[in-house]
XYZ file of C-alpha atoms in Angstrom:
681
model
C 96.612 -27.945 166.238
C 93.028 -28.868 166.886
C 92.233 -25.276 167.889
C 93.706 -24.030 164.624
C 91.638 -26.549 162.650
C 88.509 -25.516 164.504
C 89.352 -21.873 163.843
C 89.774 -22.578 160.124
C 86.439 -24.366 160.022
C 84.741 -21.488 161.836
C 86.271 -18.946 159.495
C 85.118 -21.008 156.554
C 81.612 -21.185 158.001
C 81.631 -17.441 158.606
C 82.692 -16.843 154.983
C 79.932 -19.116 153.752
C 77.375 -17.304 155.909
C 78.623 -13.923 154.702
C 78.535 -15.084 151.111
C 74.970 -16.283 151.493
C 73.997 -13.019 153.160
C 75.628 -11.012 150.361
C 73.830 -13.072 147.745
C 70.512 -12.475 149.489
C 71.257 -8.747 149.761
C 72.215 -8.633 146.076
C 69.046 -10.455 145.079
C 67.000 -8.112 147.207
C 68.578 -5.002 145.766
C 68.163 -6.387 142.246
C 64.495 -6.976 142.851
C 64.065 -3.549 144.399
C 65.903 -1.797 141.576
C 63.961 -3.797 138.996
C 60.663 -2.646 140.533
C 61.882 0.941 140.728
C 63.226 0.842 137.170
C 59.835 -0.450 136.014
C 58.160 2.478 137.728
C 60.622 4.871 136.113
C 59.960 3.281 132.746
C 56.240 3.561 133.346
C 56.667 7.256 134.142
C 58.734 7.708 130.991
C 56.000 5.973 129.009
C 53.415 8.361 130.434
C 55.596 11.264 129.348
C 55.446 9.985 125.756
C 51.665 9.445 125.803
C 50.330 12.347 123.753
C 46.727 11.690 124.733
C 47.633 11.844 128.420
C 49.743 14.945 127.930
C 46.935 16.722 126.096
C 44.566 16.399 129.056
C 47.244 17.374 131.591
C 47.826 20.857 132.910
C 51.045 22.423 134.148
C 50.460 21.230 137.713
C 50.012 17.673 136.442
C 53.278 17.853 134.491
C 55.108 19.174 137.541
C 53.426 16.445 139.566
C 54.807 13.867 137.132
C 58.302 15.166 137.808
C 57.776 15.130 141.551
C 56.570 11.545 141.283
C 59.493 10.602 139.056
C 61.943 12.372 141.341
C 60.511 10.528 144.324
C 60.991 7.209 142.496
C 64.562 8.180 141.630
C 65.134 9.088 145.275
C 63.834 5.670 146.279
C 66.353 4.176 143.879
C 69.108 6.230 145.487
C 67.922 5.215 148.942
C 67.869 1.561 147.886
C 71.475 1.776 146.702
C 72.520 3.616 149.862
C 70.770 0.998 151.967
C 72.510 -1.747 149.998
C 75.895 -0.094 150.557
C 75.138 0.209 154.271
C 74.034 -3.408 154.350
C 77.262 -4.548 152.681
C 79.254 -2.592 155.188
C 77.236 -4.145 157.977
C 77.776 -7.623 156.573
C 81.500 -7.076 156.402
C 81.484 -5.634 159.907
C 79.655 -8.754 161.073
C 82.412 -10.892 159.480
C 85.019 -8.842 161.325
C 83.251 -9.177 164.661
C 82.753 -12.907 164.307
C 86.331 -13.514 163.137
C 87.624 -11.353 166.015
C 85.757 -13.550 168.475
C 87.209 -16.684 166.881
C 90.731 -15.197 166.939
C 90.330 -14.401 170.606
C 89.145 -17.923 171.262
C 92.097 -19.351 169.277
C 94.481 -17.135 171.210
C 93.191 -18.350 174.558
C 93.257 -21.927 173.389
C 96.868 -21.703 172.192
C 97.961 -19.956 175.376
C 96.227 -22.443 177.668
C 97.685 -25.486 175.955
C 101.132 -23.849 175.844
C 101.391 -24.899 172.250
C 104.161 -22.393 171.704
C 105.804 -19.477 173.304
C 103.710 -16.314 173.576
C 105.576 -14.465 170.897
C 105.145 -17.392 168.513
C 101.411 -17.480 169.337
C 101.319 -13.771 168.654
C 102.885 -14.322 165.231
C 100.322 -17.051 164.489
C 97.439 -14.788 165.472
C 98.909 -11.874 163.518
C 99.190 -14.039 160.419
C 95.551 -15.121 160.745
C 94.440 -11.557 161.430
C 96.447 -10.306 158.462
C 94.755 -12.808 156.216
C 91.340 -11.752 157.500
C 92.204 -8.069 157.130
C 93.303 -8.607 153.533
C 90.032 -10.349 152.809
C 88.077 -7.528 154.433
C 90.045 -4.833 152.634
C 89.621 -6.641 149.332
C 85.920 -7.047 149.951
C 85.509 -3.412 150.937
C 87.336 -2.328 147.817
C 85.054 -4.520 145.728
C 82.022 -3.189 147.593
C 83.137 0.403 147.102
C 83.672 -0.206 143.395
C 80.268 -1.911 143.148
C 78.505 0.883 145.010
C 80.353 3.468 142.910
C 79.275 1.726 139.728
C 75.724 1.517 141.004
C 75.879 5.185 141.989
C 77.144 6.138 138.541
C 74.370 4.103 136.951
C 71.935 5.716 139.351
C 73.109 9.197 138.353
C 72.781 8.216 134.710
C 69.299 6.880 135.394
C 68.348 10.082 137.218
C 69.768 12.202 134.400
C 67.913 10.084 131.848
C 64.723 10.457 133.849
C 65.192 14.199 134.103
C 65.917 14.527 130.389
C 62.902 12.343 129.617
C 60.713 14.544 131.788
C 62.085 17.706 130.211
C 61.498 16.223 126.776
C 57.993 15.233 127.848
C 57.403 18.713 129.239
C 58.553 20.299 126.006
C 56.400 17.833 124.080
C 53.494 18.790 126.359
C 54.137 22.466 125.686
C 54.059 21.929 121.928
C 51.049 19.602 122.097
C 49.043 22.015 124.200
C 50.244 24.908 122.044
C 49.106 23.208 118.840
C 45.931 21.924 120.483
C 45.025 25.396 121.726
C 45.439 26.793 118.209
C 43.429 23.924 116.707
C 40.670 24.413 119.279
C 40.610 28.142 118.567
C 40.410 27.581 114.827
C 37.743 24.896 115.287
C 35.735 27.287 117.442
C 36.063 30.127 114.940
C 35.065 27.759 112.116
C 32.203 26.242 114.127
C 28.526 27.237 113.737
C 28.946 29.297 116.896
C 30.655 31.887 114.690
C 29.727 30.866 111.129
C 26.009 30.384 111.822
C 25.357 31.486 115.409
C 22.147 30.529 117.168
C 21.238 34.084 118.148
C 21.496 35.167 114.524
C 19.311 32.248 113.459
C 16.736 33.362 116.000
C 16.721 36.881 114.556
C 16.409 35.473 111.029
C 13.510 33.333 112.212
C 11.877 36.426 113.696
C 12.366 38.212 110.371
C 10.792 35.290 108.515
C 7.812 35.137 110.881
C 7.329 38.894 110.673
C 7.460 38.898 106.877
C 5.007 36.016 106.597
C 2.668 37.622 109.133
C 2.625 41.057 107.553
C 2.236 39.569 104.086
C -0.624 37.276 105.045
C -2.413 39.620 107.461
C -1.932 42.813 105.472
C -1.258 42.324 101.786
C -3.107 39.065 101.130
C -5.990 40.266 103.285
C -6.253 43.385 101.114
C -6.363 41.286 97.965
C -9.084 39.099 99.474
C -11.138 42.185 100.358
C -10.795 43.422 96.800
C -11.897 40.069 95.479
C -14.856 39.831 97.866
C -16.029 43.381 97.163
C -16.794 42.583 93.546
C -18.964 45.126 91.758
C -19.676 46.947 95.013
C -16.080 48.173 95.211
C -15.812 51.945 95.365
C -12.953 54.265 94.557
C -12.943 55.785 98.054
C -12.587 52.395 99.648
C -9.822 51.461 97.189
C -7.927 54.683 97.981
C -8.218 53.901 101.664
C -6.710 50.492 100.965
C -3.795 52.192 99.182
C -3.213 54.428 102.184
C -3.203 51.397 104.476
C -0.706 49.693 102.188
C 1.606 52.719 102.367
C 1.382 52.730 106.161
C 2.106 48.996 106.181
C 5.109 49.551 103.945
C 6.470 52.266 106.214
C 5.987 50.082 109.286
C 7.720 47.175 107.553
C 10.659 49.395 106.587
C 11.032 50.565 110.177
C 10.865 46.988 111.412
C 13.400 45.866 108.803
C 15.711 48.663 109.922
C 15.334 47.441 113.505
C 16.139 43.875 112.433
C 19.136 45.102 110.450
C 20.453 47.025 113.458
C 20.016 43.937 115.598
C 21.917 41.828 113.086
C 24.723 44.365 113.011
C 24.828 44.369 116.808
C 25.047 40.581 116.855
C 27.804 40.711 114.263
C 29.755 43.214 116.347
C 29.195 41.082 119.431
C 30.544 38.016 117.642
C 33.557 40.025 116.519
C 34.209 41.072 120.108
C 33.808 37.459 121.244
C 36.318 36.308 118.632
C 38.816 38.961 119.751
C 38.315 37.979 123.401
C 38.845 34.347 122.438
C 42.030 35.344 120.621
C 43.333 37.190 123.668
C 42.527 34.178 125.856
C 44.509 32.059 123.417
C 47.387 34.559 123.548
C 47.559 34.270 127.338
C 47.274 30.487 127.090
C 50.144 30.264 124.592
C 52.292 32.410 126.860
C 51.461 30.026 129.676
C 52.639 27.017 127.646
C 55.840 28.747 126.522
C 56.362 26.316 123.638
C 57.887 28.782 121.173
C 60.150 30.808 123.473
C 61.175 31.004 127.097
C 58.832 33.195 129.087
C 59.988 35.694 131.673
C 59.581 34.677 135.323
C 57.318 37.653 135.931
C 55.431 36.287 138.924
C 58.617 35.176 140.703
C 60.154 38.603 140.055
C 57.082 40.327 141.459
C 56.956 38.191 144.611
C 60.630 38.786 145.330
C 60.203 42.533 144.800
C 57.254 42.525 147.201
C 59.427 40.775 149.779
C 62.166 43.375 149.382
C 59.701 46.250 149.659
C 58.216 44.787 152.850
C 61.532 45.290 154.661
C 60.700 47.839 157.375
C 64.351 48.811 157.764
C 64.203 50.529 154.378
C 61.481 53.006 155.358
C 63.866 55.811 156.323
C 65.886 55.272 153.175
C 62.812 55.403 150.930
C 61.529 58.475 152.727
C 64.639 60.368 151.654
C 64.891 58.697 148.224
C 62.306 60.881 146.464
C 60.172 58.951 143.999
C 62.137 55.694 144.296
C 59.565 53.952 146.499
C 56.730 55.141 144.282
C 58.532 53.861 141.208
C 59.138 50.475 142.816
C 55.511 50.229 143.963
C 54.420 51.043 140.420
C 56.783 48.354 139.166
C 55.109 45.807 141.461
C 51.678 46.727 140.124
C 52.872 46.498 136.527
C 54.509 43.078 136.984
C 51.435 41.179 135.875
C 51.640 38.481 133.211
C 48.140 39.248 131.905
C 49.251 42.822 131.149
C 52.858 42.284 130.073
C 51.969 39.956 127.204
C 51.075 43.156 125.332
C 53.709 45.361 123.770
C 51.867 48.553 124.685
C 52.104 47.692 128.381
C 55.591 46.192 128.321
C 57.538 48.872 126.446
C 56.828 51.784 128.857
C 57.735 49.542 131.777
C 61.013 48.489 130.142
C 61.807 52.136 129.392
C 61.165 53.148 133.023
C 63.251 50.262 134.330
C 66.121 51.134 131.996
C 66.230 54.632 133.481
C 66.269 53.163 136.986
C 69.012 50.680 136.076
C 71.061 53.424 134.458
C 71.338 55.121 137.861
C 72.593 52.032 139.759
C 76.327 52.488 138.887
C 76.342 56.123 140.063
C 77.768 55.439 143.524
C 80.563 53.149 142.325
C 81.459 55.509 139.459
C 81.669 58.520 141.752
C 83.689 56.539 144.293
C 86.029 55.472 141.524
C 86.443 59.125 140.506
C 86.802 60.285 144.114
C 83.520 62.217 144.084
C 81.788 60.643 147.071
C 81.509 64.081 148.657
C 79.709 65.484 145.620
C 77.129 62.695 145.758
C 76.604 63.268 149.472
C 76.230 66.982 148.705
C 73.477 66.219 146.192
C 71.727 64.002 148.749
C 72.058 66.746 151.368
C 70.603 69.333 149.002
C 67.675 67.045 148.186
C 67.040 66.491 151.884
C 67.096 70.266 152.496
C 64.704 70.744 149.607
C 62.401 68.067 151.012
C 62.289 69.652 154.459
C 62.509 73.329 153.413
C 59.738 75.808 154.117
C 57.896 77.363 151.226
C 59.809 80.621 151.393
C 63.166 78.784 151.432
C 62.684 76.503 148.461
C 63.673 78.860 145.663
C 66.980 79.689 147.381
C 68.022 76.026 147.172
C 67.262 75.510 143.470
C 70.359 77.252 141.971
C 72.746 75.027 143.958
C 70.695 71.989 142.953
C 70.973 73.141 139.367
C 74.767 73.260 139.606
C 74.856 69.759 141.148
C 72.692 68.331 138.369
C 75.116 69.804 135.833
C 77.955 68.085 137.679
C 76.113 64.740 137.451
C 75.496 65.277 133.744
C 79.224 65.708 133.156
C 80.166 62.287 134.590
C 81.684 60.429 131.664
C 81.122 56.810 132.711
C 77.341 57.060 133.120
C 74.992 55.773 130.422
C 73.114 57.880 127.879
C 69.761 57.047 129.495
C 70.966 58.451 132.803
C 72.201 61.649 131.192
C 69.050 62.023 129.116
C 66.903 61.747 132.232
C 69.069 64.336 134.001
C 68.755 66.615 130.979
C 64.993 66.405 131.181
C 65.073 67.139 134.925
C 67.407 70.056 134.225
C 65.010 71.435 131.617
C 62.145 71.390 134.105
C 64.295 72.986 136.796
C 65.469 75.691 134.379
C 61.862 76.467 133.523
C 60.947 76.802 137.202
C 63.885 79.106 137.915
C 63.229 81.237 134.835
C 59.575 81.659 135.840
C 59.990 82.148 139.605
C 63.675 83.040 140.066
C 62.999 86.784 140.521
C 60.586 86.403 143.449
C 61.172 88.932 146.260
C 61.064 86.160 148.841
C 64.413 84.817 147.697
C 66.199 88.006 146.694
C 68.020 88.285 150.026
C 69.162 84.652 150.243
C 69.678 83.819 146.604
C 73.128 83.630 145.016
C 74.507 86.505 143.006
C 73.053 87.546 139.692
C 75.938 85.806 138.071
C 74.429 82.487 139.107
C 71.078 83.342 137.545
C 72.638 84.711 134.444
C 74.118 81.249 133.910
C 70.691 79.611 133.893
C 69.809 80.008 130.211
C 73.118 78.537 129.127
C 72.564 75.566 131.371
C 69.051 75.173 130.104
C 70.419 74.860 126.594
C 72.052 71.604 127.683
C 68.660 70.091 128.453
C 67.600 67.410 126.059
C 63.963 66.504 125.748
C 64.469 63.148 124.075
C 63.878 61.299 127.352
C 60.583 63.058 128.035
C 58.455 60.056 127.110
C 60.420 57.660 129.291
C 60.373 59.958 132.284
C 56.690 60.656 131.815
C 55.984 56.930 131.982
C 57.935 56.723 135.247
C 56.920 59.840 137.153
C 54.573 61.839 134.932
C 55.034 65.052 133.002
C 54.828 68.304 134.896
C 52.059 70.521 133.580
C 51.673 74.070 134.756
C 47.964 73.943 134.066
C 47.533 71.014 136.471
C 49.917 72.229 139.158
C 48.637 73.473 142.461
C 50.623 76.642 143.100
C 51.467 78.014 146.491
C 51.701 81.671 147.527
C 54.949 83.083 148.909
C 54.985 86.739 149.963
C 52.281 87.571 147.478
C 53.921 85.596 144.601
C 52.984 82.149 143.350
C 55.523 79.283 143.405
C 54.730 76.010 141.641
C 55.476 73.604 144.504
C 54.113 70.593 142.668
C 56.581 71.036 139.790
C 59.441 71.477 142.294
C 58.415 68.324 144.181
C 58.352 66.377 140.922
C 61.888 67.497 140.136
C 62.953 66.545 143.670
C 61.356 63.089 143.429
C 62.798 62.318 140.005
C 66.304 63.442 140.911
C 66.106 61.723 144.310
C 65.153 58.468 142.620
C 68.213 58.630 140.346
C 70.652 59.589 143.106
C 69.435 57.192 145.790
C 68.945 54.222 143.443
C 72.711 53.638 143.533
C 72.469 53.386 147.340
C 70.369 50.233 147.090
C 72.040 47.103 148.423
C 73.439 44.349 146.207
C 70.327 42.107 146.529
C 68.184 45.026 145.377
C 70.373 45.820 142.414
C 70.696 42.162 141.449
C 66.938 41.720 141.561
C 66.306 44.829 139.482
C 68.704 43.460 136.892
C 66.906 40.119 137.153
C 63.619 41.879 136.445
C 65.174 43.571 133.418
C 66.393 40.189 132.148
C 62.940 38.677 132.598
C 61.338 41.578 130.783
C 63.809 41.077 127.944
C 62.761 37.420 127.758
C 59.133 38.487 127.866
C 59.700 40.987 125.074
C 61.151 38.269 122.871
C 58.377 35.830 123.788
C 55.760 38.494 123.066
C 57.145 39.039 119.588
C 57.086 35.318 118.789
C 53.619 34.702 120.220
C 52.263 37.821 118.516
C 53.577 36.488 115.223
C 51.868 33.122 115.864
C 48.615 34.845 116.791
C 48.798 37.040 113.711
C 49.489 34.059 111.470
C 46.992 31.611 112.956
C 44.158 33.810 114.212
C 43.891 37.229 112.627
C 43.069 35.979 109.131
C 40.364 33.648 110.453
C 38.812 36.365 112.580
C 38.877 38.817 109.686
C 37.343 36.151 107.421
C 34.497 35.512 109.860
C 34.013 39.249 110.285
C 33.952 39.802 106.535
C 31.504 36.918 106.062
C 29.291 38.297 108.780
C 29.374 41.801 107.340
C 28.552 40.520 103.849
C 25.711 38.408 105.222
C 24.249 41.292 107.197
C 24.547 43.646 104.230
C 23.021 41.027 101.926
C 20.214 40.413 104.412
C 19.536 44.139 104.567
C 19.414 44.370 100.779
C 17.255 41.249 100.441
C 14.787 42.409 103.108
C 14.515 45.780 101.421
C 14.153 44.262 97.960
C 11.576 41.698 99.063
C 9.567 44.263 100.959
C 9.654 46.669 98.023
C 8.819 43.906 95.523
C 5.795 42.620 97.437
C 4.576 46.119 98.135
C 4.999 47.196 94.518
C 3.114 44.178 93.167
C 0.222 44.534 95.583
C 0.151 48.285 95.103
C 0.069 47.866 91.336
C -2.811 45.423 91.625
C -4.764 47.736 93.939
C -4.073 50.666 91.652
C -5.379 48.561 88.775
C -8.549 47.915 90.759
C -8.771 51.630 91.451
C -8.486 52.475 87.782
C -11.179 49.923 86.976
C -13.465 51.280 89.665
C -12.852 54.842 88.570
C -13.512 53.854 84.963
C -16.705 52.056 85.935
C -17.859 54.982 88.025
C -17.065 57.402 85.213
C -18.826 55.172 82.656
C -21.913 54.924 84.865
C -22.069 58.667 85.148
C -21.767 59.131 81.400
C -24.360 56.454 80.618
C -26.684 58.047 83.090
C -26.114 61.396 81.408
C -26.846 59.912 77.967
C -29.971 58.156 79.253
C -31.232 61.325 80.837
C -30.582 63.221 77.622
C -32.512 60.650 75.606
C -35.334 60.691 78.114
C -35.504 64.469 77.834
C -35.607 64.130 74.032
C -38.337 61.503 74.210
C -40.308 63.674 76.561
C -39.927 66.598 74.175
C -40.963 64.462 71.212
C -43.913 63.192 73.174
C -45.025 66.649 74.121
C -44.700 67.883 70.509
C -46.479 64.832 69.103
C -49.229 64.938 71.687
C -49.925 68.569 70.842
C -49.962 67.876 67.114
C -52.137 64.775 67.461
C -54.528 66.561 69.803
C -55.126 69.258 67.184
C -55.563 66.660 64.450
C -57.922 64.560 66.541
C -59.951 67.635 67.468
C -60.191 68.524 63.744
C -61.123 64.893 62.971
C -63.832 64.918 65.612
C -65.306 68.045 64.168
C -65.105 66.497 60.718
C -66.937 63.402 61.939
C -69.685 65.589 63.460
C -70.079 67.407 60.213
C -70.057 64.071 58.394
C -72.932 62.796 60.440
C -74.926 65.924 59.877
C -74.151 66.323 56.192
C -77.155 67.884 54.488
C -76.407 66.433 51.120
C -74.423 63.809 49.405
C -71.935 66.258 48.096
C -71.329 67.614 51.548
C -71.210 64.076 52.854
C -68.685 63.142 50.209
C -66.512 66.132 50.958
C -66.623 65.634 54.698
C -65.927 61.958 54.284
C -62.935 62.732 52.127
C -61.758 65.291 54.689
C -62.186 62.810 57.513
C -60.289 60.182 55.535
C -57.450 62.630 54.866
C -57.337 63.523 58.570
C -57.077 59.850 59.500
C -54.269 59.385 57.041
C -52.519 62.441 58.516
C -52.978 61.159 62.041
C -51.566 57.812 60.976
C -48.527 59.518 59.405
C -47.983 61.525 62.593
C -48.103 58.371 64.671
C -45.694 56.677 62.338
C -43.377 59.711 62.384
C -43.500 59.783 66.211
C -42.748 56.082 66.333
C -39.811 56.516 63.945
C -38.450 59.353 66.060
C -38.745 57.259 69.223
C -36.918 54.318 67.634
C -34.286 56.668 66.229
C -33.728 58.255 69.663
C -33.526 54.804 71.301
C -31.062 53.581 68.676
C -28.931 56.711 69.112
C -28.866 56.109 72.924
C -27.426 52.632 72.432
C -24.879 53.983 69.970
C -23.926 56.799 72.359
C -23.490 54.344 75.253
C -21.345 52.078 73.075
C -19.159 55.051 72.132
C -18.381 55.841 75.797
C -14.677 55.010 76.737
C -14.194 51.934 78.926
């Protein structure tokens, strides 16, 4: 009885210890989950911080998810550790109770408290009770862990949705921010009033001020300083210098105008380059539409092409390897964001995809042998000598016709075959009658069928096939001689490569075909994304760029007009002033000449008058002298009186002559003044 009481007390103590341990474990897991949940909440808060998202790049956003995922994994690990700990606690209870049951069993057996089978029933009852407790606890633990796991999954899902929402918010924020930054840049002085244009305008201003001050104003100063000494020759020389200055200024203005136009064109190119950078950036954000996984598709295709076991297959597959290598080169995001680059690639890929079902369709129709026959013919054509090639073409022609008549193949496949058939028909029509094949070629009946087959050819797929392989041009082909005749081997090899690509494409393994379809799906996504982004670019950018371009063009044109008008205005005003000076100088020079002529005429008149008067007066004075001599020697008073009267009359006559001479001189002088006054000024 005592052993049973001790056992009960030990079991009770074990339960109390387990309970305390469970409480501690629960408190610990609560604290751990609380810390982790705080970190998750902090991460969620960061994902809603627009300022933080704006300065983050794609790697930072992915890093946020990796950080958040790591925190969620810590939460999962914490719950798993708690579940393991609970299991360990319960296992500890079991071990300790087992030890106590063993001790109770030994005690009851040693004291012979009851028969062995009764002791066994006692121990079984105690063990049953313990087992029920353990089972109940484990059920509770499992339910608790399941609830915590469910909550953990919900928390993880919430975190993932929050991150995806934050990522989408980041995409839209960066998308809008990129557009705003572009518009701010286009509206900034860098484009509205660029520094390089200001420098050119400053150069224009300095040049205009220099040529005006050093040329035109200097001319006016020279005119002013010359004063009365200014001559017409010197004035004409000034006019010639002004004309040369005007011509030099016009040439310089033309140079400035060309420079302004060059700067305007450069700014237009910069704006377009900025727009294309924005286009690529918007595609990188993918805010408006899902972008194609172009880079992932390219890397996977590179991996498939690096398989060395495919070398023999590609060697026989015509242009398939070349087409796939071209596809790798074209899978570039920077190029495929443009419709002009994407559409030819999509068209080429559609032709390649159209050939993938060929093998399964022919197997379904029981035509595996026909496909193998086509492959065999292509292999013969690939390895044939020059003089054997033309003999193979008619059978290849018949096989192409058979492929064209397969009902379950797509229209793209048949259109491509029609184009190949048209090229093959042309080759056979041009070179089918060569002597080198006359012995081995099929009957004339086969060749007579050629034109009718050629009629089936449809050229509507010519553009698509040209993008994939390239059009055959007889002018660019390198012909080869065969028994004195020329065979266009290059055109034949093109037909072989194109047909081989279509036939062998269906031989590609499932991973190849799946990846080609994956590429087509990604290109479809990219096509849709391109349309949406192009619409955004057109709406948000093109009008602004055109506005800046139009403003720049108007400014440059206005500057050209203003420079021309200002130059012409200043030149005209200065030229008019100089011409006025010239007219004045010419007038003064002409007036001086005329005055000099009048003065010389008057002087000649005065000299003439003087000569006439001197002659007259000399005669009178000689007569008067003789009269005075006779007066002094008058013999009588009567003679004296007569001579005196004669002398007096002579004096009066001389006086009149002097007065007449004086009047003539004054009259001539007065007429000179009047004549000078009458000269035009």
